[in-house]
PDB file of C-alpha atoms in Angstrom:
ATOM      1  CA  MET S   1     -22.461  36.090   8.422  1.00  0.00           C
ATOM      2  CA  SER S   2     -24.927  33.721   8.589  1.00  0.00           C
ATOM      3  CA  THR S   3     -24.790  29.898   8.754  1.00  0.00           C
ATOM      4  CA  GLN S   4     -26.389  27.091   7.520  1.00  0.00           C
ATOM      5  CA  PRO S   5     -27.994  24.893   9.888  1.00  0.00           C
ATOM      6  CA  SER S   6     -26.303  21.499  10.676  1.00  0.00           C
ATOM      7  CA  ALA S   7     -27.894  18.170   9.148  1.00  0.00           C
ATOM      8  CA  SER S   8     -28.667  17.354  12.774  1.00  0.00           C
ATOM      9  CA  SER S   9     -30.261  20.502  13.800  1.00  0.00           C
ATOM     10  CA  LYS S  10     -32.293  20.251  10.428  1.00  0.00           C
ATOM     11  CA  THR S  11     -33.537  16.695  11.486  1.00  0.00           C
ATOM     12  CA  GLU S  12     -34.464  17.618  15.057  1.00  0.00           C
ATOM     13  CA  ARG S  13     -36.499  20.939  13.410  1.00  0.00           C
ATOM     14  CA  VAL S  14     -38.287  18.376  11.072  1.00  0.00           C
ATOM     15  CA  ASN S  15     -39.283  15.899  14.224  1.00  0.00           C
ATOM     16  CA  PHE S  16     -40.242  19.387  16.086  1.00  0.00           C
ATOM     17  CA  ALA S  17     -42.472  20.373  13.540  1.00  0.00           C
ATOM     18  CA  THR S  18     -43.937  16.942  12.430  1.00  0.00           C
ATOM     19  CA  SER S  19     -45.014  16.405  16.391  1.00  0.00           C
ATOM     20  CA  VAL S  20     -46.536  19.794  16.819  1.00  0.00           C
ATOM     21  CA  ARG S  21     -48.418  19.219  13.632  1.00  0.00           C
ATOM     22  CA  ALA S  22     -49.453  15.854  14.794  1.00  0.00           C
ATOM     23  CA  GLY S  23     -50.405  17.035  18.308  1.00  0.00           C
ATOM     24  CA  LEU S  24     -52.303  19.980  17.629  1.00  0.00           C
ATOM     25  CA  ALA S  25     -54.303  18.117  14.798  1.00  0.00           C
ATOM     26  CA  LYS S  26     -55.371  15.396  17.001  1.00  0.00           C
ATOM     27  CA  GLY S  27     -59.311  15.572  17.552  1.00  0.00           C
ATOM     28  CA  GLY S  28     -60.546  16.362  21.235  1.00  0.00           C
ATOM     29  CA  GLN S  29     -57.376  16.897  23.413  1.00  0.00           C
ATOM     30  CA  LYS S  30     -54.591  19.010  21.468  1.00  0.00           C
ATOM     31  CA  GLU S  31     -50.784  18.219  23.034  1.00  0.00           C
ATOM     32  CA  LEU S  32     -47.287  18.964  22.370  1.00  0.00           C
ATOM     33  CA  HIS S  33     -44.986  16.625  23.933  1.00  0.00           C
ATOM     34  CA  SER S  34     -43.386  17.233  27.127  1.00  0.00           C
ATOM     35  CA  GLN S  35     -39.747  16.696  25.341  1.00  0.00           C
ATOM     36  CA  TYR S  36     -39.754  20.064  23.965  1.00  0.00           C
ATOM     37  CA  LEU S  37     -40.246  21.924  27.090  1.00  0.00           C
ATOM     38  CA  TYR S  38     -36.702  21.618  27.622  1.00  0.00           C
ATOM     39  CA  ASP S  39     -34.610  23.839  25.465  1.00  0.00           C
ATOM     40  CA  ASP S  40     -31.818  26.005  26.866  1.00  0.00           C
ATOM     41  CA  LEU S  41     -34.935  28.634  28.260  1.00  0.00           C
ATOM     42  CA  GLY S  42     -36.746  25.658  29.601  1.00  0.00           C
ATOM     43  CA  SER S  43     -34.064  24.167  31.171  1.00  0.00           C
ATOM     44  CA  ALA S  44     -32.690  27.083  32.899  1.00  0.00           C
ATOM     45  CA  LEU S  45     -36.422  27.576  34.100  1.00  0.00           C
ATOM     46  CA  PHE S  46     -37.016  23.965  35.390  1.00  0.00           C
ATOM     47  CA  ASP S  47     -33.292  24.371  37.421  1.00  0.00           C
ATOM     48  CA  ALA S  48     -35.180  27.581  38.912  1.00  0.00           C
ATOM     49  CA  ILE S  49     -38.532  25.425  39.592  1.00  0.00           C
ATOM     50  CA  THR S  50     -36.168  22.604  41.581  1.00  0.00           C
ATOM     51  CA  CYS S  51     -35.340  25.660  44.186  1.00  0.00           C
ATOM     52  CA  LEU S  52     -38.780  26.543  45.027  1.00  0.00           C
ATOM     53  CA  PRO S  53     -40.413  25.631  48.033  1.00  0.00           C
ATOM     54  CA  GLU S  54     -43.049  24.183  46.945  1.00  0.00           C
ATOM     55  CA  TYR S  55     -41.675  21.808  44.540  1.00  0.00           C
ATOM     56  CA  GLY S  56     -40.165  19.364  46.997  1.00  0.00           C
ATOM     57  CA  LEU S  57     -39.307  16.641  44.969  1.00  0.00           C
ATOM     58  CA  THR S  58     -35.803  17.637  44.067  1.00  0.00           C
ATOM     59  CA  ARG S  59     -34.784  18.216  47.503  1.00  0.00           C
ATOM     60  CA  ALA S  60     -35.955  14.710  48.198  1.00  0.00           C
ATOM     61  CA  ASP S  61     -33.994  13.481  45.314  1.00  0.00           C
ATOM     62  CA  VAL S  62     -30.954  15.288  46.467  1.00  0.00           C
ATOM     63  CA  ARG S  63     -31.383  13.991  50.509  1.00  0.00           C
ATOM     64  CA  LEU S  64     -31.530  10.251  49.307  1.00  0.00           C
ATOM     65  CA  LEU S  65     -28.611  10.467  47.311  1.00  0.00           C
ATOM     66  CA  GLU S  66     -26.446  12.321  50.048  1.00  0.00           C
ATOM     67  CA  SER S  67     -27.353  10.023  52.373  1.00  0.00           C
ATOM     68  CA  HIS S  68     -27.240   6.545  50.481  1.00  0.00           C
ATOM     69  CA  ALA S  69     -24.697   7.356  47.551  1.00  0.00           C
ATOM     70  CA  ALA S  70     -21.900   5.119  49.925  1.00  0.00           C
ATOM     71  CA  GLU S  71     -24.589   2.094  49.984  1.00  0.00           C
ATOM     72  CA  ILE S  72     -25.322   2.745  46.309  1.00  0.00           C
ATOM     73  CA  SER S  73     -21.000   2.823  45.668  1.00  0.00           C
ATOM     74  CA  ASP S  74     -20.684  -0.225  47.613  1.00  0.00           C
ATOM     75  CA  SER S  75     -23.111  -2.385  45.522  1.00  0.00           C
ATOM     76  CA  LEU S  76     -21.161  -1.803  42.317  1.00  0.00           C
ATOM     77  CA  PRO S  77     -18.204  -3.492  40.834  1.00  0.00           C
ATOM     78  CA  PRO S  78     -14.439  -2.211  41.008  1.00  0.00           C
ATOM     79  CA  CYS S  79     -14.843  -0.076  37.776  1.00  0.00           C
ATOM     80  CA  VAL S  80     -18.257   1.147  36.624  1.00  0.00           C
ATOM     81  CA  ARG S  81     -19.500   4.010  33.578  1.00  0.00           C
ATOM     82  CA  VAL S  82     -22.129   6.049  34.804  1.00  0.00           C
ATOM     83  CA  VAL S  83     -24.691   6.908  32.474  1.00  0.00           C
ATOM     84  CA  GLU S  84     -27.623   9.667  33.434  1.00  0.00           C
ATOM     85  CA  LEU S  85     -30.986   9.758  31.681  1.00  0.00           C
ATOM     86  CA  GLY S  86     -31.817  13.459  31.570  1.00  0.00           C
ATOM     87  CA  SER S  87     -29.393  15.127  33.102  1.00  0.00           C
ATOM     88  CA  GLY S  88     -29.901  18.527  33.164  1.00  0.00           C
ATOM     89  CA  SER S  89     -26.828  20.342  34.980  1.00  0.00           C
ATOM     90  CA  GLY S  90     -25.949  17.349  36.600  1.00  0.00           C
ATOM     91  CA  SER S  91     -26.620  19.010  39.846  1.00  0.00           C
ATOM     92  CA  LYS S  92     -28.212  15.717  41.753  1.00  0.00           C
ATOM     93  CA  THR S  93     -25.679  13.241  40.540  1.00  0.00           C
ATOM     94  CA  ARG S  94     -22.261  14.914  42.697  1.00  0.00           C
ATOM     95  CA  PRO S  95     -22.805  12.689  45.713  1.00  0.00           C
ATOM     96  CA  VAL S  96     -22.747   9.697  43.612  1.00  0.00           C
ATOM     97  CA  LEU S  97     -19.684  10.463  41.487  1.00  0.00           C
ATOM     98  CA  GLU S  98     -17.747  11.523  44.581  1.00  0.00           C
ATOM     99  CA  ALA S  99     -18.736   8.090  46.818  1.00  0.00           C
ATOM    100  CA  LEU S 100     -17.511   6.231  43.257  1.00  0.00           C
ATOM    101  CA  ALA S 101     -14.265   8.572  43.535  1.00  0.00           C
ATOM    102  CA  SER S 102     -11.401   7.067  41.506  1.00  0.00           C
ATOM    103  CA  ARG S 103     -13.651   3.869  40.405  1.00  0.00           C
ATOM    104  CA  VAL S 104     -15.758   5.945  37.707  1.00  0.00           C
ATOM    105  CA  VAL S 105     -14.293   4.961  34.246  1.00  0.00           C
ATOM    106  CA  ALA S 106     -16.410   7.804  32.648  1.00  0.00           C
ATOM    107  CA  TYR S 107     -19.911   9.786  32.841  1.00  0.00           C
ATOM    108  CA  HIS S 108     -22.224  10.238  30.652  1.00  0.00           C
ATOM    109  CA  PRO S 109     -24.849  12.837  30.863  1.00  0.00           C
ATOM    110  CA  ILE S 110     -27.786  12.358  28.257  1.00  0.00           C
ATOM    111  CA  ASP S 111     -29.928  15.219  27.352  1.00  0.00           C
ATOM    112  CA  VAL S 112     -31.416  17.675  24.564  1.00  0.00           C
ATOM    113  CA  SER S 113     -30.133  21.040  25.983  1.00  0.00           C
ATOM    114  CA  PRO S 114     -26.272  22.118  25.043  1.00  0.00           C
ATOM    115  CA  ALA S 115     -26.384  24.334  27.616  1.00  0.00           C
ATOM    116  CA  ALA S 116     -27.044  21.843  30.403  1.00  0.00           C
ATOM    117  CA  LEU S 117     -24.794  19.341  29.083  1.00  0.00           C
ATOM    118  CA  ALA S 118     -21.957  22.335  29.035  1.00  0.00           C
ATOM    119  CA  ARG S 119     -22.781  23.356  32.527  1.00  0.00           C
ATOM    120  CA  CYS S 120     -22.701  19.657  33.663  1.00  0.00           C
ATOM    121  CA  GLU S 121     -19.325  18.887  32.164  1.00  0.00           C
ATOM    122  CA  LYS S 122     -18.204  22.343  33.709  1.00  0.00           C
ATOM    123  CA  GLU S 123     -19.549  21.326  37.041  1.00  0.00           C
ATOM    124  CA  LEU S 124     -18.948  17.521  37.384  1.00  0.00           C
ATOM    125  CA  ALA S 125     -15.292  17.482  35.737  1.00  0.00           C
ATOM    126  CA  ALA S 126     -13.771  17.078  38.923  1.00  0.00           C
ATOM    127  CA  TYR S 127     -15.119  14.074  39.763  1.00  0.00           C
ATOM    128  CA  ALA S 128     -15.310  12.110  36.890  1.00  0.00           C
ATOM    129  CA  LEU S 129     -14.068  11.918  32.882  1.00  0.00           C
ATOM    130  CA  VAL S 130     -17.618  13.693  31.671  1.00  0.00           C
ATOM    131  CA  SER S 131     -18.423  12.492  28.486  1.00  0.00           C
ATOM    132  CA  PRO S 132     -21.524  14.516  27.282  1.00  0.00           C
ATOM    133  CA  LEU S 133     -24.394  13.058  24.662  1.00  0.00           C
ATOM    134  CA  ARG S 134     -26.686  15.104  22.884  1.00  0.00           C
ATOM    135  CA  ALA S 135     -29.282  12.539  22.276  1.00  0.00           C
ATOM    136  CA  SER S 136     -32.811  11.002  23.556  1.00  0.00           C
ATOM    137  CA  TYR S 137     -32.856   8.626  26.561  1.00  0.00           C
ATOM    138  CA  LEU S 138     -32.252   5.516  24.936  1.00  0.00           C
ATOM    139  CA  ASP S 139     -30.067   6.649  21.534  1.00  0.00           C
ATOM    140  CA  GLY S 140     -27.515   8.138  24.339  1.00  0.00           C
ATOM    141  CA  LEU S 141     -27.815   4.984  26.386  1.00  0.00           C
ATOM    142  CA  ARG S 142     -26.982   2.513  23.409  1.00  0.00           C
ATOM    143  CA  ASP S 143     -23.946   5.017  22.614  1.00  0.00           C
ATOM    144  CA  ALA S 144     -22.567   4.731  25.847  1.00  0.00           C
ATOM    145  CA  ALA S 145     -23.105   1.635  26.441  1.00  0.00           C
ATOM    146  CA  ALA S 146     -21.132   0.652  22.907  1.00  0.00           C
ATOM    147  CA  GLN S 147     -17.918   2.304  24.751  1.00  0.00           C
ATOM    148  CA  ARG S 148     -17.391   0.234  27.460  1.00  0.00           C
ATOM    149  CA  THR S 149     -14.572  -2.204  27.734  1.00  0.00           C
ATOM    150  CA  GLY S 150     -15.758  -4.746  30.497  1.00  0.00           C
ATOM    151  CA  GLU S 151     -16.839  -2.516  32.935  1.00  0.00           C
ATOM    152  CA  GLY S 152     -19.923  -2.232  34.882  1.00  0.00           C
ATOM    153  CA  LEU S 153     -22.754   0.094  34.150  1.00  0.00           C
ATOM    154  CA  LEU S 154     -24.917   2.186  36.331  1.00  0.00           C
ATOM    155  CA  VAL S 155     -27.566   4.055  34.701  1.00  0.00           C
ATOM    156  CA  LEU S 156     -29.063   7.023  36.695  1.00  0.00           C
ATOM    157  CA  PHE S 157     -32.581   8.038  36.014  1.00  0.00           C
ATOM    158  CA  LEU S 158     -33.614  10.645  38.716  1.00  0.00           C
ATOM    159  CA  GLY S 159     -36.106  13.081  39.730  1.00  0.00           C
ATOM    160  CA  SER S 160     -38.727  11.092  38.788  1.00  0.00           C
ATOM    161  CA  SER S 161     -38.490  11.650  34.809  1.00  0.00           C
ATOM    162  CA  ILE S 162     -40.000   8.119  34.628  1.00  0.00           C
ATOM    163  CA  GLY S 163     -43.327  10.335  35.762  1.00  0.00           C
ATOM    164  CA  ASN S 164     -43.800  12.059  32.328  1.00  0.00           C
ATOM    165  CA  PHE S 165     -44.495   8.660  30.552  1.00  0.00           C
ATOM    166  CA  GLU S 166     -47.720   7.390  30.605  1.00  0.00           C
ATOM    167  CA  ARG S 167     -47.400   4.028  32.345  1.00  0.00           C
ATOM    168  CA  GLY S 168     -47.348   2.183  29.102  1.00  0.00           C
ATOM    169  CA  PRO S 169     -44.669   3.532  27.363  1.00  0.00           C
ATOM    170  CA  GLY S 170     -42.749   4.299  30.850  1.00  0.00           C
ATOM    171  CA  LEU S 171     -42.558   0.154  31.187  1.00  0.00           C
ATOM    172  CA  GLU S 172     -41.548  -0.089  27.522  1.00  0.00           C
ATOM    173  CA  CYS S 173     -38.762   2.426  28.042  1.00  0.00           C
ATOM    174  CA  LEU S 174     -37.560   0.721  30.976  1.00  0.00           C
ATOM    175  CA  ARG S 175     -37.513  -2.412  29.033  1.00  0.00           C
ATOM    176  CA  GLY S 176     -35.616  -0.314  26.560  1.00  0.00           C
ATOM    177  CA  ILE S 177     -32.891   0.120  29.106  1.00  0.00           C
ATOM    178  CA  ARG S 178     -32.773  -3.144  30.172  1.00  0.00           C
ATOM    179  CA  ARG S 179     -31.766  -4.467  26.670  1.00  0.00           C
ATOM    180  CA  GLN S 180     -28.832  -2.029  26.923  1.00  0.00           C
ATOM    181  CA  LEU S 181     -27.662  -3.656  29.827  1.00  0.00           C
ATOM    182  CA  ARG S 182     -25.801  -7.186  31.269  1.00  0.00           C
ATOM    183  CA  PRO S 183     -27.234  -8.721  33.593  1.00  0.00           C
ATOM    184  CA  GLY S 184     -25.537  -7.177  37.493  1.00  0.00           C
ATOM    185  CA  ASP S 185     -25.631  -3.956  35.509  1.00  0.00           C
ATOM    186  CA  ALA S 186     -27.471  -1.736  37.770  1.00  0.00           C
ATOM    187  CA  LEU S 187     -30.514   1.269  37.339  1.00  0.00           C
ATOM    188  CA  LEU S 188     -30.883   3.954  40.044  1.00  0.00           C
ATOM    189  CA  LEU S 189     -34.786   5.082  39.489  1.00  0.00           C
ATOM    190  CA  GLY S 190     -36.034   7.981  41.464  1.00  0.00           C
ATOM    191  CA  ALA S 191     -40.092   8.096  41.357  1.00  0.00           C
ATOM    192  CA  ASP S 192     -42.358  10.515  43.516  1.00  0.00           C
ATOM    193  CA  LEU S 193     -44.690   9.253  45.269  1.00  0.00           C
ATOM    194  CA  VAL S 194     -48.577   9.605  45.410  1.00  0.00           C
ATOM    195  CA  LYS S 195     -49.313  12.201  48.310  1.00  0.00           C
ATOM    196  CA  ASP S 196     -51.993  15.183  48.988  1.00  0.00           C
ATOM    197  CA  PRO S 197     -53.859  16.207  45.675  1.00  0.00           C
ATOM    198  CA  GLN S 198     -53.044  19.778  46.798  1.00  0.00           C
ATOM    199  CA  THR S 199     -49.381  19.756  47.826  1.00  0.00           C
ATOM    200  CA  MET S 200     -48.737  17.720  44.440  1.00  0.00           C
ATOM    201  CA  ILE S 201     -50.767  20.659  42.403  1.00  0.00           C
ATOM    202  CA  LEU S 202     -49.349  23.358  44.370  1.00  0.00           C
ATOM    203  CA  ALA S 203     -45.535  21.787  43.478  1.00  0.00           C
ATOM    204  CA  TYR S 204     -46.448  22.569  39.207  1.00  0.00           C
ATOM    205  CA  ASP S 205     -48.235  25.771  40.235  1.00  0.00           C
ATOM    206  CA  ASP S 206     -46.410  27.780  42.227  1.00  0.00           C
ATOM    207  CA  PRO S 207     -47.659  31.427  43.313  1.00  0.00           C
ATOM    208  CA  THR S 208     -44.360  33.010  41.880  1.00  0.00           C
ATOM    209  CA  GLY S 209     -45.596  31.877  38.403  1.00  0.00           C
ATOM    210  CA  VAL S 210     -41.972  30.334  37.465  1.00  0.00           C
ATOM    211  CA  THR S 211     -43.808  26.981  36.608  1.00  0.00           C
ATOM    212  CA  ALA S 212     -46.275  28.849  34.493  1.00  0.00           C
ATOM    213  CA  ALA S 213     -43.416  30.700  32.511  1.00  0.00           C
ATOM    214  CA  PHE S 214     -41.603  27.116  32.014  1.00  0.00           C
ATOM    215  CA  ASN S 215     -44.881  25.631  30.425  1.00  0.00           C
ATOM    216  CA  LEU S 216     -45.753  28.995  28.184  1.00  0.00           C
ATOM    217  CA  ASN S 217     -42.242  28.940  26.968  1.00  0.00           C
ATOM    218  CA  LEU S 218     -43.166  25.813  24.520  1.00  0.00           C
ATOM    219  CA  LEU S 219     -45.518  28.498  22.735  1.00  0.00           C
ATOM    220  CA  GLY S 220     -42.364  30.706  22.782  1.00  0.00           C
ATOM    221  CA  ARG S 221     -40.161  27.697  21.387  1.00  0.00           C
ATOM    222  CA  VAL S 222     -42.957  26.763  18.525  1.00  0.00           C
ATOM    223  CA  ASN S 223     -42.695  30.669  17.596  1.00  0.00           C
ATOM    224  CA  ARG S 224     -39.049  30.989  17.524  1.00  0.00           C
ATOM    225  CA  GLU S 225     -38.140  27.760  15.788  1.00  0.00           C
ATOM    226  CA  LEU S 226     -40.948  27.003  13.774  1.00  0.00           C
ATOM    227  CA  GLY S 227     -42.391  30.466  12.681  1.00  0.00           C
ATOM    228  CA  GLY S 228     -45.443  30.277  15.108  1.00  0.00           C
ATOM    229  CA  THR S 229     -47.840  33.188  15.965  1.00  0.00           C
ATOM    230  CA  PHE S 230     -48.671  32.194  19.258  1.00  0.00           C
ATOM    231  CA  ASP S 231     -49.817  35.217  21.721  1.00  0.00           C
ATOM    232  CA  LEU S 232     -48.423  34.096  24.829  1.00  0.00           C
ATOM    233  CA  ARG S 233     -50.768  36.665  26.508  1.00  0.00           C
ATOM    234  CA  THR S 234     -53.613  34.689  25.314  1.00  0.00           C
ATOM    235  CA  PHE S 235     -52.741  31.362  27.039  1.00  0.00           C
ATOM    236  CA  THR S 236     -52.800  30.724  31.029  1.00  0.00           C
ATOM    237  CA  HIS S 237     -51.288  27.871  32.548  1.00  0.00           C
ATOM    238  CA  GLU S 238     -53.669  25.411  34.244  1.00  0.00           C
ATOM    239  CA  VAL S 239     -52.768  22.418  36.565  1.00  0.00           C
ATOM    240  CA  ARG S 240     -55.010  19.271  37.434  1.00  0.00           C
ATOM    241  CA  TYR S 241     -55.025  16.401  39.128  1.00  0.00           C
ATOM    242  CA  ASN S 242     -56.092  13.347  37.241  1.00  0.00           C
ATOM    243  CA  ALA S 243     -56.982  10.989  40.767  1.00  0.00           C
ATOM    244  CA  ALA S 244     -58.002   7.973  38.255  1.00  0.00           C
ATOM    245  CA  GLU S 245     -54.300   7.992  36.553  1.00  0.00           C
ATOM    246  CA  ARG S 246     -52.523   9.348  39.515  1.00  0.00           C
ATOM    247  CA  ARG S 247     -50.861  11.946  37.461  1.00  0.00           C
ATOM    248  CA  ILE S 248     -50.669  15.807  37.319  1.00  0.00           C
ATOM    249  CA  GLU S 249     -51.087  17.058  34.165  1.00  0.00           C
ATOM    250  CA  MET S 250     -50.316  20.396  32.617  1.00  0.00           C
ATOM    251  CA  HIS S 251     -52.397  22.812  30.095  1.00  0.00           C
ATOM    252  CA  LEU S 252     -52.073  25.666  28.563  1.00  0.00           C
ATOM    253  CA  ARG S 253     -55.537  27.205  27.969  1.00  0.00           C
ATOM    254  CA  SER S 254     -56.899  29.669  25.670  1.00  0.00           C
ATOM    255  CA  ARG S 255     -58.506  32.693  26.748  1.00  0.00           C
ATOM    256  CA  VAL S 256     -60.024  33.552  23.580  1.00  0.00           C
ATOM    257  CA  ARG S 257     -61.276  32.021  20.249  1.00  0.00           C
ATOM    258  CA  GLN S 258     -58.324  32.429  18.078  1.00  0.00           C
ATOM    259  CA  ILE S 259     -56.330  31.032  15.190  1.00  0.00           C
ATOM    260  CA  VAL S 260     -52.728  30.307  15.007  1.00  0.00           C
ATOM    261  CA  MET S 261     -50.139  29.782  12.103  1.00  0.00           C
ATOM    262  CA  ILE S 262     -47.178  27.594  12.101  1.00  0.00           C
ATOM    263  CA  SER S 263     -45.530  28.141   8.874  1.00  0.00           C
ATOM    264  CA  LEU S 264     -42.579  25.448   9.300  1.00  0.00           C
ATOM    265  CA  ALA S 265     -45.181  22.955  10.584  1.00  0.00           C
ATOM    266  CA  SER S 266     -47.542  23.665   7.532  1.00  0.00           C
ATOM    267  CA  CYS S 267     -50.527  24.253   9.700  1.00  0.00           C
ATOM    268  CA  MET S 268     -52.955  26.762  11.137  1.00  0.00           C
ATOM    269  CA  VAL S 269     -54.731  25.978  14.304  1.00  0.00           C
ATOM    270  CA  LEU S 270     -58.019  27.277  15.780  1.00  0.00           C
ATOM    271  CA  PHE S 271     -58.753  27.152  19.126  1.00  0.00           C
ATOM    272  CA  GLU S 272     -61.584  27.810  21.429  1.00  0.00           C
ATOM    273  CA  ALA S 273     -62.099  30.064  23.706  1.00  0.00           C
ATOM    274  CA  GLY S 274     -61.220  27.702  27.099  1.00  0.00           C
ATOM    275  CA  GLU S 275     -59.623  24.828  24.941  1.00  0.00           C
ATOM    276  CA  THR S 276     -56.397  23.464  26.316  1.00  0.00           C
ATOM    277  CA  ILE S 277     -53.357  22.014  24.838  1.00  0.00           C
ATOM    278  CA  TRP S 278     -51.998  19.329  27.351  1.00  0.00           C
ATOM    279  CA  THR S 279     -48.165  19.608  27.706  1.00  0.00           C
ATOM    280  CA  GLU S 280     -47.126  17.539  30.402  1.00  0.00           C
ATOM    281  CA  SER S 281     -48.141  14.727  32.745  1.00  0.00           C
ATOM    282  CA  SER S 282     -46.329  13.757  35.705  1.00  0.00           C
ATOM    283  CA  HIS S 283     -47.167  10.142  37.306  1.00  0.00           C
ATOM    284  CA  LYS S 284     -47.250   9.389  40.944  1.00  0.00           C
ATOM    285  CA  TYR S 285     -46.418   6.047  41.974  1.00  0.00           C
ATOM    286  CA  ASP S 286     -46.749   3.592  45.298  1.00  0.00           C
ATOM    287  CA  GLN S 287     -44.096   1.412  46.515  1.00  0.00           C
ATOM    288  CA  ALA S 288     -45.424  -2.158  45.355  1.00  0.00           C
ATOM    289  CA  GLU S 289     -45.845  -0.738  41.947  1.00  0.00           C
ATOM    290  CA  ILE S 290     -42.199   0.214  41.652  1.00  0.00           C
ATOM    291  CA  ALA S 291     -41.274  -3.330  42.416  1.00  0.00           C
ATOM    292  CA  ALA S 292     -43.972  -4.365  40.102  1.00  0.00           C
ATOM    293  CA  MET S 293     -42.304  -2.200  37.327  1.00  0.00           C
ATOM    294  CA  ALA S 294     -39.097  -3.779  37.837  1.00  0.00           C
ATOM    295  CA  GLU S 295     -40.055  -7.316  37.684  1.00  0.00           C
ATOM    296  CA  ALA S 296     -42.051  -6.430  34.309  1.00  0.00           C
ATOM    297  CA  SER S 297     -38.997  -4.851  32.620  1.00  0.00           C
ATOM    298  CA  GLY S 298     -36.217  -7.337  33.793  1.00  0.00           C
ATOM    299  CA  PHE S 299     -34.760  -6.092  36.907  1.00  0.00           C
ATOM    300  CA  ALA S 300     -34.755  -7.205  40.394  1.00  0.00           C
ATOM    301  CA  VAL S 301     -35.188  -4.608  43.135  1.00  0.00           C
ATOM    302  CA  SER S 302     -31.838  -4.326  45.077  1.00  0.00           C
ATOM    303  CA  ALA S 303     -32.794  -1.453  47.709  1.00  0.00           C
ATOM    304  CA  GLN S 304     -35.161   1.213  48.193  1.00  0.00           C
ATOM    305  CA  TRP S 305     -35.148   4.464  49.967  1.00  0.00           C
ATOM    306  CA  VAL S 306     -37.901   6.763  50.812  1.00  0.00           C
ATOM    307  CA  ASP S 307     -37.606  10.192  51.651  1.00  0.00           C
ATOM    308  CA  GLN S 308     -39.454  11.335  55.125  1.00  0.00           C
ATOM    309  CA  GLU S 309     -40.044  14.906  54.200  1.00  0.00           C
ATOM    310  CA  TRP S 310     -41.110  14.572  50.685  1.00  0.00           C
ATOM    311  CA  PRO S 311     -43.000  11.053  49.674  1.00  0.00           C
ATOM    312  CA  PHE S 312     -40.308  10.232  47.002  1.00  0.00           C
ATOM    313  CA  VAL S 313     -38.912   6.843  46.675  1.00  0.00           C
ATOM    314  CA  GLU S 314     -35.293   5.846  45.035  1.00  0.00           C
ATOM    315  CA  SER S 315     -34.956   2.452  44.197  1.00  0.00           C
ATOM    316  CA  LEU S 316     -31.461   0.324  42.933  1.00  0.00           C
ATOM    317  CA  TRP S 317     -32.574  -2.072  40.583  1.00  0.00           C
ATOM    318  CA  ARG S 318     -30.174  -4.739  39.126  1.00  0.00           C
ATOM    319  CA  ALA S 319     -30.578  -6.233  35.543  1.00  0.00           C
ATOM    320  CA  VAL S 320     -31.362 -10.053  35.694  1.00  0.00           C
TER     321      VAL S 320
END
């Protein structure tokens, strides 16, 4: 028996179609928004990427969290509600929840993937009352903050997710987070630091092709959900480092001149041979920039820790 899609799924599909149509109609550089990389298959592929030897970012994040979870916990009030933006499966979060022990009122993982949230709830239920929110970062944070009854709030924004934003919109996102917090609440922010360009490129273009599959799955998702006619064999994964902007860019390059139809987005798109779709940015930072971002968005830096194996910084900010 077939069932009708829910109102929320209809809305999500309309938003997806609108974003795809607008991004592929752009003059000059075609784009698809990176948030749509993370359907259930994309989230599973990303989890695989974090295990690759070339992708040192996640291991650096985990090392810092394991080493400094007690310090983070000691800086927080006796009762705290933990909210994680873009939690995925929550695999990095365990050390923080363990350190907080019985002081956690609730843990709210926020993600767009139902499968990732289900896994997160299953694996972290022993450490806290898990209350998943399938939502965007700021919508989910607003819903979680509305549930508190006087306890402090700790927001986790790990894995350098902030780097997926252009610098201006990233700062606006941080200000949006601050607006949901009270003075004294905390934000734990992960950010990848600038390093050797070839090391950065290899992290996003691994020789086993997992990141390529992750990137190409975005076209597969358009086919599955919007009636697209992308032939994934005619596109190739491409990674660039933009030194002026200090960011890694992921693209999908068309091997041939071709026309793609996307029925539910009501569009027909011409690709010239060699033309690319820009699918994701991963901005890199230095420590001074992180401190400036804190001040510009209404926070003060309480502590910073830098991994020595893979230059990556974890910063604990306090809302002022």
